[in-house]
Every structure is written in structure tokens, then in C-alpha cells.
PDB file of C-alpha atoms in Angstrom:
ATOM      1  CA  ALA F 174     169.543  80.826  69.188  1.00  0.00           C
ATOM      2  CA  GLN F 175     168.431  81.930  73.485  1.00  0.00           C
ATOM      3  CA  SER F 176     164.393  81.745  74.987  1.00  0.00           C
ATOM      4  CA  VAL F 177     162.665  82.237  78.372  1.00  0.00           C
ATOM      5  CA  THR F 178     159.972  81.098  78.887  1.00  0.00           C
ATOM      6  CA  GLN F 179     158.119  82.878  81.700  1.00  0.00           C
ATOM      7  CA  LEU F 180     155.167  81.414  83.086  1.00  0.00           C
ATOM      8  CA  GLY F 181     152.072  83.509  84.394  1.00  0.00           C
ATOM      9  CA  SER F 182     151.939  87.074  83.491  1.00  0.00           C
ATOM     10  CA  HIS F 183     150.523  87.868  87.211  1.00  0.00           C
ATOM     11  CA  VAL F 184     151.220  86.141  89.957  1.00  0.00           C
ATOM     12  CA  SER F 185     148.807  87.144  93.620  1.00  0.00           C
ATOM     13  CA  VAL F 186     150.053  86.696  96.903  1.00  0.00           C
ATOM     14  CA  SER F 187     149.418  87.510 100.341  1.00  0.00           C
ATOM     15  CA  GLU F 188     152.042  88.643 102.353  1.00  0.00           C
ATOM     16  CA  GLY F 189     153.712  86.264 103.970  1.00  0.00           C
ATOM     17  CA  ALA F 190     152.771  83.719 101.472  1.00  0.00           C
ATOM     18  CA  LEU F 191     155.134  81.920  99.959  1.00  0.00           C
ATOM     19  CA  VAL F 192     156.199  83.400  96.010  1.00  0.00           C
ATOM     20  CA  LEU F 193     157.656  81.440  93.471  1.00  0.00           C
ATOM     21  CA  LEU F 194     157.799  82.462  89.776  1.00  0.00           C
ATOM     22  CA  ARG F 195     158.080  80.199  86.937  1.00  0.00           C
ATOM     23  CA  CYS F 196     160.873  80.665  84.222  1.00  0.00           C
ATOM     24  CA  ASN F 197     162.788  77.869  81.825  1.00  0.00           C
ATOM     25  CA  TYR F 198     164.237  78.609  79.973  1.00  0.00           C
ATOM     26  CA  SER F 199     166.489  77.457  75.847  1.00  0.00           C
ATOM     27  CA  SER F 200     170.205  77.388  74.891  1.00  0.00           C
ATOM     28  CA  SER F 201     172.265  75.822  73.016  1.00  0.00           C
ATOM     29  CA  VAL F 202     175.065  76.154  75.075  1.00  0.00           C
ATOM     30  CA  PRO F 203     174.674  75.781  79.297  1.00  0.00           C
ATOM     31  CA  PRO F 204     174.006  79.508  80.127  1.00  0.00           C
ATOM     32  CA  TYR F 205     174.039  82.011  82.355  1.00  0.00           C
ATOM     33  CA  LEU F 206     170.801  82.769  84.310  1.00  0.00           C
ATOM     34  CA  PHE F 207     169.724  85.925  85.989  1.00  0.00           C
ATOM     35  CA  TRP F 208     166.730  87.499  87.791  1.00  0.00           C
ATOM     36  CA  TYR F 209     165.943  91.193  88.179  1.00  0.00           C
ATOM     37  CA  VAL F 210     162.895  93.016  89.834  1.00  0.00           C
ATOM     38  CA  GLN F 211     161.466  96.390  87.826  1.00  0.00           C
ATOM     39  CA  TYR F 212     159.805  98.904  89.985  1.00  0.00           C
ATOM     40  CA  PRO F 213     157.202 101.179  89.090  1.00  0.00           C
ATOM     41  CA  ASN F 214     158.186 103.346  86.013  1.00  0.00           C
ATOM     42  CA  GLN F 215     161.938 102.166  87.558  1.00  0.00           C
ATOM     43  CA  GLY F 216     165.070 100.590  85.760  1.00  0.00           C
ATOM     44  CA  LEU F 217     165.788  96.878  86.083  1.00  0.00           C
ATOM     45  CA  GLN F 218     167.357  95.421  88.650  1.00  0.00           C
ATOM     46  CA  LEU F 219     169.815  92.404  89.078  1.00  0.00           C
ATOM     47  CA  LEU F 220     168.248  90.387  92.421  1.00  0.00           C
ATOM     48  CA  LEU F 221     170.521  87.075  91.450  1.00  0.00           C
ATOM     49  CA  LYS F 222     172.600  85.980  88.699  1.00  0.00           C
ATOM     50  CA  TYR F 223     173.595  81.831  88.107  1.00  0.00           C
ATOM     51  CA  THR F 224     176.882  81.401  86.111  1.00  0.00           C
ATOM     52  CA  SER F 225     177.309  77.529  86.661  1.00  0.00           C
ATOM     53  CA  ALA F 226     178.598  77.480  89.877  1.00  0.00           C
ATOM     54  CA  ALA F 227     176.507  76.860  92.834  1.00  0.00           C
ATOM     55  CA  THR F 228     173.230  75.488  91.181  1.00  0.00           C
ATOM     56  CA  LEU F 229     171.077  77.615  94.399  1.00  0.00           C
ATOM     57  CA  VAL F 230     171.422  80.711  93.720  1.00  0.00           C
ATOM     58  CA  LYS F 231     171.179  83.843  96.485  1.00  0.00           C
ATOM     59  CA  GLY F 232     170.029  86.527  95.507  1.00  0.00           C
ATOM     60  CA  ILE F 233     169.206  89.948  97.725  1.00  0.00           C
ATOM     61  CA  ASN F 234     165.731  91.000  99.525  1.00  0.00           C
ATOM     62  CA  GLY F 235     165.265  87.270 100.521  1.00  0.00           C
ATOM     63  CA  PHE F 236     164.590  86.037  96.694  1.00  0.00           C
ATOM     64  CA  GLU F 237     166.556  82.021  96.248  1.00  0.00           C
ATOM     65  CA  ALA F 238     166.762  80.501  92.751  1.00  0.00           C
ATOM     66  CA  GLU F 239     167.227  76.309  91.867  1.00  0.00           C
ATOM     67  CA  PHE F 240     168.889  76.210  88.293  1.00  0.00           C
ATOM     68  CA  LYS F 241     167.642  72.287  87.566  1.00  0.00           C
ATOM     69  CA  LYS F 242     169.924  71.325  84.122  1.00  0.00           C
ATOM     70  CA  SER F 243     167.225  68.959  83.860  1.00  0.00           C
ATOM     71  CA  GLU F 244     164.431  70.437  84.217  1.00  0.00           C
ATOM     72  CA  THR F 245     165.735  73.676  82.054  1.00  0.00           C
ATOM     73  CA  SER F 246     164.243  75.641  84.662  1.00  0.00           C
ATOM     74  CA  PHE F 247     165.694  78.449  86.968  1.00  0.00           C
ATOM     75  CA  HIS F 248     162.465  79.265  89.429  1.00  0.00           C
ATOM     76  CA  LEU F 249     162.916  82.293  91.295  1.00  0.00           C
ATOM     77  CA  THR F 250     161.251  81.957  95.163  1.00  0.00           C
ATOM     78  CA  LYS F 251     160.842  83.822  98.293  1.00  0.00           C
ATOM     79  CA  PRO F 252     159.389  81.932 101.083  1.00  0.00           C
ATOM     80  CA  SER F 253     157.496  84.904 102.995  1.00  0.00           C
ATOM     81  CA  ALA F 254     156.263  87.694 100.717  1.00  0.00           C
ATOM     82  CA  HIS F 255     156.339  90.851 101.595  1.00  0.00           C
ATOM     83  CA  MET F 256     154.175  94.416 100.513  1.00  0.00           C
ATOM     84  CA  SER F 257     157.442  95.575  99.027  1.00  0.00           C
ATOM     85  CA  ASP F 258     158.016  92.980  96.807  1.00  0.00           C
ATOM     86  CA  ALA F 259     154.915  93.901  94.150  1.00  0.00           C
ATOM     87  CA  ALA F 260     156.608  93.692  90.583  1.00  0.00           C
ATOM     88  CA  GLU F 261     157.451  93.172  87.947  1.00  0.00           C
ATOM     89  CA  TYR F 262     159.571  90.396  87.174  1.00  0.00           C
ATOM     90  CA  PHE F 263     162.665  89.663  84.740  1.00  0.00           C
ATOM     91  CA  CYS F 264     164.059  85.845  83.609  1.00  0.00           C
ATOM     92  CA  ALA F 265     166.707  86.408  81.581  1.00  0.00           C
ATOM     93  CA  VAL F 266     169.556  84.339  79.618  1.00  0.00           C
ATOM     94  CA  SER F 267     172.732  84.334  77.627  1.00  0.00           C
ATOM     95  CA  GLY F 268     175.174  83.147  76.484  1.00  0.00           C
ATOM     96  CA  ASN F 269     178.565  81.913  77.826  1.00  0.00           C
ATOM     97  CA  ALA F 270     180.179  81.201  74.092  1.00  0.00           C
ATOM     98  CA  GLY F 271     180.796  83.852  73.364  1.00  0.00           C
ATOM     99  CA  GLY F 272     179.776  83.568  68.785  1.00  0.00           C
ATOM    100  CA  THR F 273     177.608  86.117  67.907  1.00  0.00           C
ATOM    101  CA  SER F 274     175.723  85.929  71.050  1.00  0.00           C
ATOM    102  CA  TYR F 275     178.204  87.689  72.831  1.00  0.00           C
ATOM    103  CA  GLY F 276     177.127  88.917  77.024  1.00  0.00           C
ATOM    104  CA  LYS F 277     173.440  90.164  75.854  1.00  0.00           C
ATOM    105  CA  LEU F 278     170.530  88.847  77.260  1.00  0.00           C
ATOM    106  CA  THR F 279     168.088  87.358  76.138  1.00  0.00           C
ATOM    107  CA  PHE F 280     164.517  88.491  78.584  1.00  0.00           C
ATOM    108  CA  GLY F 281     161.567  86.055  79.102  1.00  0.00           C
ATOM    109  CA  GLN F 282     157.640  88.833  79.620  1.00  0.00           C
ATOM    110  CA  GLY F 283     157.333  88.531  82.612  1.00  0.00           C
ATOM    111  CA  THR F 284     155.675  88.190  85.544  1.00  0.00           C
ATOM    112  CA  ILE F 285     153.905  91.151  87.490  1.00  0.00           C
ATOM    113  CA  LEU F 286     153.334  89.492  91.847  1.00  0.00           C
ATOM    114  CA  THR F 287     150.629  91.623  93.114  1.00  0.00           C
ATOM    115  CA  VAL F 288     151.055  91.095  97.127  1.00  0.00           C
ATOM    116  CA  HIS F 289     147.851  91.263  98.880  1.00  0.00           C
ATOM    117  CA  PRO F 290     147.880  92.014 102.832  1.00  0.00           C
TER     118      PRO F 290
ATOM    119  CA  ASP H 135     171.137 103.777  92.032  1.00  0.00           C
ATOM    120  CA  SER H 136     172.791 100.935  89.254  1.00  0.00           C
ATOM    121  CA  GLY H 137     175.670 103.643  88.140  1.00  0.00           C
ATOM    122  CA  VAL H 138     174.675 103.863  84.545  1.00  0.00           C
ATOM    123  CA  THR H 139     172.995 107.582  83.425  1.00  0.00           C
ATOM    124  CA  GLN H 140     170.511 107.932  80.678  1.00  0.00           C
ATOM    125  CA  THR H 141     169.556 111.623  79.734  1.00  0.00           C
ATOM    126  CA  PRO H 142     166.633 112.413  79.281  1.00  0.00           C
ATOM    127  CA  LYS H 143     164.823 110.778  81.103  1.00  0.00           C
ATOM    128  CA  HIS H 144     161.300 111.684  79.228  1.00  0.00           C
ATOM    129  CA  LEU H 145     161.522 112.712  75.891  1.00  0.00           C
ATOM    130  CA  ILE H 146     158.248 113.694  73.675  1.00  0.00           C
ATOM    131  CA  THR H 147     158.454 114.307  70.061  1.00  0.00           C
ATOM    132  CA  ALA H 148     156.272 114.349  67.220  1.00  0.00           C
ATOM    133  CA  THR H 149     156.418 111.587  63.806  1.00  0.00           C
ATOM    134  CA  GLY H 150     158.614 112.604  61.366  1.00  0.00           C
ATOM    135  CA  GLN H 151     161.377 113.731  63.670  1.00  0.00           C
ATOM    136  CA  ARG H 152     165.594 112.995  64.795  1.00  0.00           C
ATOM    137  CA  VAL H 153     166.536 112.266  68.342  1.00  0.00           C
ATOM    138  CA  THR H 154     169.552 110.972  70.410  1.00  0.00           C
ATOM    139  CA  LEU H 155     169.288 108.845  73.434  1.00  0.00           C
ATOM    140  CA  ARG H 156     173.008 109.286  75.833  1.00  0.00           C
ATOM    141  CA  CYS H 157     174.402 106.679  78.601  1.00  0.00           C
ATOM    142  CA  SER H 158     176.611 107.275  80.513  1.00  0.00           C
ATOM    143  CA  PRO H 159     177.987 103.465  81.619  1.00  0.00           C
ATOM    144  CA  ARG H 160     179.205 102.520  85.595  1.00  0.00           C
ATOM    145  CA  SER H 161     182.836 103.371  85.571  1.00  0.00           C
ATOM    146  CA  GLY H 162     184.693 100.478  84.678  1.00  0.00           C
ATOM    147  CA  ASP H 163     182.422  99.557  82.657  1.00  0.00           C
ATOM    148  CA  LEU H 164     183.656  99.252  78.796  1.00  0.00           C
ATOM    149  CA  SER H 165     180.387  96.895  77.115  1.00  0.00           C
ATOM    150  CA  VAL H 166     177.293  98.916  76.236  1.00  0.00           C
ATOM    151  CA  TYR H 167     174.132  97.936  75.381  1.00  0.00           C
ATOM    152  CA  TRP H 168     170.389  99.125  74.277  1.00  0.00           C
ATOM    153  CA  TYR H 169     167.285  98.094  75.008  1.00  0.00           C
ATOM    154  CA  GLN H 170     163.571  98.938  74.131  1.00  0.00           C
ATOM    155  CA  GLN H 171     160.410  97.973  76.193  1.00  0.00           C
ATOM    156  CA  SER H 172     157.511  98.257  75.065  1.00  0.00           C
ATOM    157  CA  LEU H 173     154.203  96.225  75.966  1.00  0.00           C
ATOM    158  CA  ASP H 174     153.347  94.593  72.715  1.00  0.00           C
ATOM    159  CA  GLN H 175     157.708  93.388  72.229  1.00  0.00           C
ATOM    160  CA  GLY H 176     159.031  93.258  76.113  1.00  0.00           C
ATOM    161  CA  LEU H 177     162.013  93.641  76.669  1.00  0.00           C
ATOM    162  CA  GLN H 178     163.579  93.704  73.461  1.00  0.00           C
ATOM    163  CA  PHE H 179     167.927  93.565  72.216  1.00  0.00           C
ATOM    164  CA  LEU H 180     168.428  96.698  70.208  1.00  0.00           C
ATOM    165  CA  ILE H 181     172.494  95.992  70.305  1.00  0.00           C
ATOM    166  CA  GLN H 182     175.954  96.141  72.172  1.00  0.00           C
ATOM    167  CA  TYR H 183     178.818  97.853  72.358  1.00  0.00           C
ATOM    168  CA  TYR H 184     182.115  97.327  73.749  1.00  0.00           C
ATOM    169  CA  ASN H 185     184.901  99.744  74.119  1.00  0.00           C
ATOM    170  CA  GLY H 186     183.971 101.295  70.658  1.00  0.00           C
ATOM    171  CA  GLU H 187     183.445  98.554  68.629  1.00  0.00           C
ATOM    172  CA  GLU H 188     180.036  96.945  67.670  1.00  0.00           C
ATOM    173  CA  ARG H 189     179.753  93.290  69.099  1.00  0.00           C
ATOM    174  CA  ALA H 190     175.891  92.642  68.718  1.00  0.00           C
ATOM    175  CA  LYS H 191     173.223  93.219  67.066  1.00  0.00           C
ATOM    176  CA  GLY H 192     169.270  92.508  68.279  1.00  0.00           C
ATOM    177  CA  ASN H 193     166.069  93.628  66.035  1.00  0.00           C
ATOM    178  CA  ILE H 194     167.201  97.061  65.464  1.00  0.00           C
ATOM    179  CA  LEU H 195     165.660  99.445  62.663  1.00  0.00           C
ATOM    180  CA  GLU H 196     167.182 100.771  59.987  1.00  0.00           C
ATOM    181  CA  ARG H 197     165.699 104.117  61.263  1.00  0.00           C
ATOM    182  CA  PHE H 198     168.049 103.323  64.138  1.00  0.00           C
ATOM    183  CA  SER H 199     172.235 104.165  65.367  1.00  0.00           C
ATOM    184  CA  ALA H 200     174.067 103.626  67.453  1.00  0.00           C
ATOM    185  CA  GLN H 201     177.912 104.379  69.094  1.00  0.00           C
ATOM    186  CA  GLN H 202     180.285 104.331  71.283  1.00  0.00           C
ATOM    187  CA  PHE H 203     182.590 106.820  71.437  1.00  0.00           C
ATOM    188  CA  PRO H 204     186.362 106.800  73.059  1.00  0.00           C
ATOM    189  CA  ASP H 205     184.868 107.699  76.662  1.00  0.00           C
ATOM    190  CA  LEU H 206     182.729 105.218  76.914  1.00  0.00           C
ATOM    191  CA  HIS H 207     179.669 106.573  77.028  1.00  0.00           C
ATOM    192  CA  SER H 208     176.923 105.998  74.033  1.00  0.00           C
ATOM    193  CA  GLU H 209     174.137 107.561  71.753  1.00  0.00           C
ATOM    194  CA  LEU H 210     171.128 106.178  70.376  1.00  0.00           C
ATOM    195  CA  ASN H 211     169.734 107.887  67.683  1.00  0.00           C
ATOM    196  CA  LEU H 212     166.516 107.297  66.818  1.00  0.00           C
ATOM    197  CA  SER H 213     164.981 108.666  63.260  1.00  0.00           C
ATOM    198  CA  SER H 214     161.923 109.115  60.604  1.00  0.00           C
ATOM    199  CA  LEU H 215     160.089 108.628  64.416  1.00  0.00           C
ATOM    200  CA  GLU H 216     156.842 106.693  64.419  1.00  0.00           C
ATOM    201  CA  LEU H 217     154.234 106.506  66.347  1.00  0.00           C
ATOM    202  CA  GLY H 218     154.969 103.172  67.678  1.00  0.00           C
ATOM    203  CA  ASP H 219     158.664 103.648  68.149  1.00  0.00           C
ATOM    204  CA  SER H 220     157.247 104.945  71.410  1.00  0.00           C
ATOM    205  CA  ALA H 221     158.124 102.596  74.468  1.00  0.00           C
ATOM    206  CA  LEU H 222     160.604 102.612  77.418  1.00  0.00           C
ATOM    207  CA  TYR H 223     164.703 102.837  76.384  1.00  0.00           C
ATOM    208  CA  PHE H 224     167.068 101.248  78.678  1.00  0.00           C
ATOM    209  CA  CYS H 225     170.859 101.100  78.393  1.00  0.00           C
ATOM    210  CA  ALA H 226     173.298  98.892  80.154  1.00  0.00           C
ATOM    211  CA  SER H 227     176.805  98.230  81.022  1.00  0.00           C
ATOM    212  CA  SER H 228     178.902  95.586  82.100  1.00  0.00           C
ATOM    213  CA  VAL H 229     182.635  94.685  82.909  1.00  0.00           C
ATOM    214  CA  VAL H 230     183.287  92.333  80.378  1.00  0.00           C
ATOM    215  CA  ASP H 231     181.343  91.758  76.914  1.00  0.00           C
ATOM    216  CA  ARG H 232     180.683  88.326  78.216  1.00  0.00           C
ATOM    217  CA  GLY H 233     181.520  85.328  80.296  1.00  0.00           C
ATOM    218  CA  PRO H 234     180.354  84.953  84.077  1.00  0.00           C
ATOM    219  CA  GLY H 235     181.465  88.435  84.639  1.00  0.00           C
ATOM    220  CA  ASN H 236     179.921  89.533  82.816  1.00  0.00           C
ATOM    221  CA  THR H 237     176.356  90.393  84.810  1.00  0.00           C
ATOM    222  CA  ILE H 238     174.674  93.897  83.283  1.00  0.00           C
ATOM    223  CA  TYR H 239     173.406  96.989  85.056  1.00  0.00           C
ATOM    224  CA  PHE H 240     170.482  98.950  84.102  1.00  0.00           C
ATOM    225  CA  GLY H 241     170.163 103.013  83.819  1.00  0.00           C
ATOM    226  CA  GLU H 242     166.246 104.504  84.693  1.00  0.00           C
ATOM    227  CA  GLY H 243     165.855 104.106  80.977  1.00  0.00           C
ATOM    228  CA  SER H 244     164.807 107.058  78.836  1.00  0.00           C
ATOM    229  CA  TRP H 245     161.159 107.929  78.638  1.00  0.00           C
ATOM    230  CA  LEU H 246     159.848 108.111  74.569  1.00  0.00           C
ATOM    231  CA  THR H 247     156.921 109.603  73.351  1.00  0.00           C
ATOM    232  CA  VAL H 248     155.936 110.137  70.203  1.00  0.00           C
ATOM    233  CA  VAL H 249     152.437 112.691  69.232  1.00  0.00           C
TER     234      VAL H 249
END
């Protein structure tokens, strides 16, 4: 079974400050990991994904995430927050070994990012 | 715009009724997924289809059913609706059904309110 834990349901930063959203995963097989963003009243947009190539993954809008197997983590960062980054962020995991899980995503509970001027 | 189209965008219905949510995947995508997003349960995987065949099943209630048609569009049928079924239902699609190429793209969702 796979699971994802996002530490902190709410994160608040000032504009221009570092954004750090934490995600830890549990998987019995090497995972594929994803970060999605959901703006108010919109669908989920893919920010970035890790598929066992480079451990540092760069995504859209200046976000990046680093896969750390020893820590079972995939934290999302952005050096300088913008007001437009305010949204809910979801970490997700899928297995890469078929079986009954196939490619479905298991999501964390989400982290709401607030950016203050 | 992800290319995944869902209809209707909003739906209000009464308890005990039946509704059908429709999804058109991105052009070329063979796999379709349904997810339910609610305040108390978060994002829950319901079911996955690949080229018309069921691939994986999650926490989908027996009152709910889905299918994927030969033209690859999918429908999620919700029956005997209860207040607790009120949620945002997402459809998503991907080219394949698993593996590193399996990037899943989400639609805007269908808001279901049961009154």
C-alpha cells in the first residue's frame, strides 16, 4: 500500500520568502511522486513529477522538489513566494510496478499556502 | 486548460436521485480516472479505466458505477444519492495506465450538491 503525509495543513509566508511544503511518502515499491496545485474553484494542475531520473525535479512557476529516498521525502520549494502562489498544494504517489495499484494516484491531505504582502 | 472536459460543472439534486457525470479525456489518452474531493475525506480515488476495461478500483460505493465507452469518454453514475455524496468529482486522464509515462491530467471537476 502507498500513502502520503503532508506536514502542515496550512503554511503562511510573506511575499518574497522561501516556500517549503513538506511531503513524506510510504511505498513498498520505488515510487513515482507528484505535486499538484489547486487554485480556488479550479481543477488540479500538475506542478512537477519524479519518475526515478534526476532526484532534483524542476517544475512550473519556479517550483522544484527533491526526492530523498533515505528520508522518504519529496518536499516542494520555491525560493521567492509570489501572491499568485496562494493555493492548495497536493503531494501524490503512484506505484511503478503494476499489480493492482496500476497508475492511480494516492494524495495527501493538502497544504493551503497563504502569501502575505 | 488540461484538455480533460467534464460536464456538468455544477449540479444540484435531491436525496434519493440519480445523476450521471460525463468526462471526455485528452485527445490520445486511453486511461480515465475518477476522484472524489470532499472536505472530510480529501481526494479519494474511485476507479480507473484503460481502453474500456476497468483497471483499478478504490473507495467507490456500490451505489456508484462507471464505464468507459469505445470513443473513450467515461461516465460516472451516482444513484440513491445521500447528503454525504455532495462533493467535487474529478475526472482525469493519461496516455498509459501505469509507469513513468503515466502523467495524469485533471479536469475542472463537477460540483455535486445533494439537498
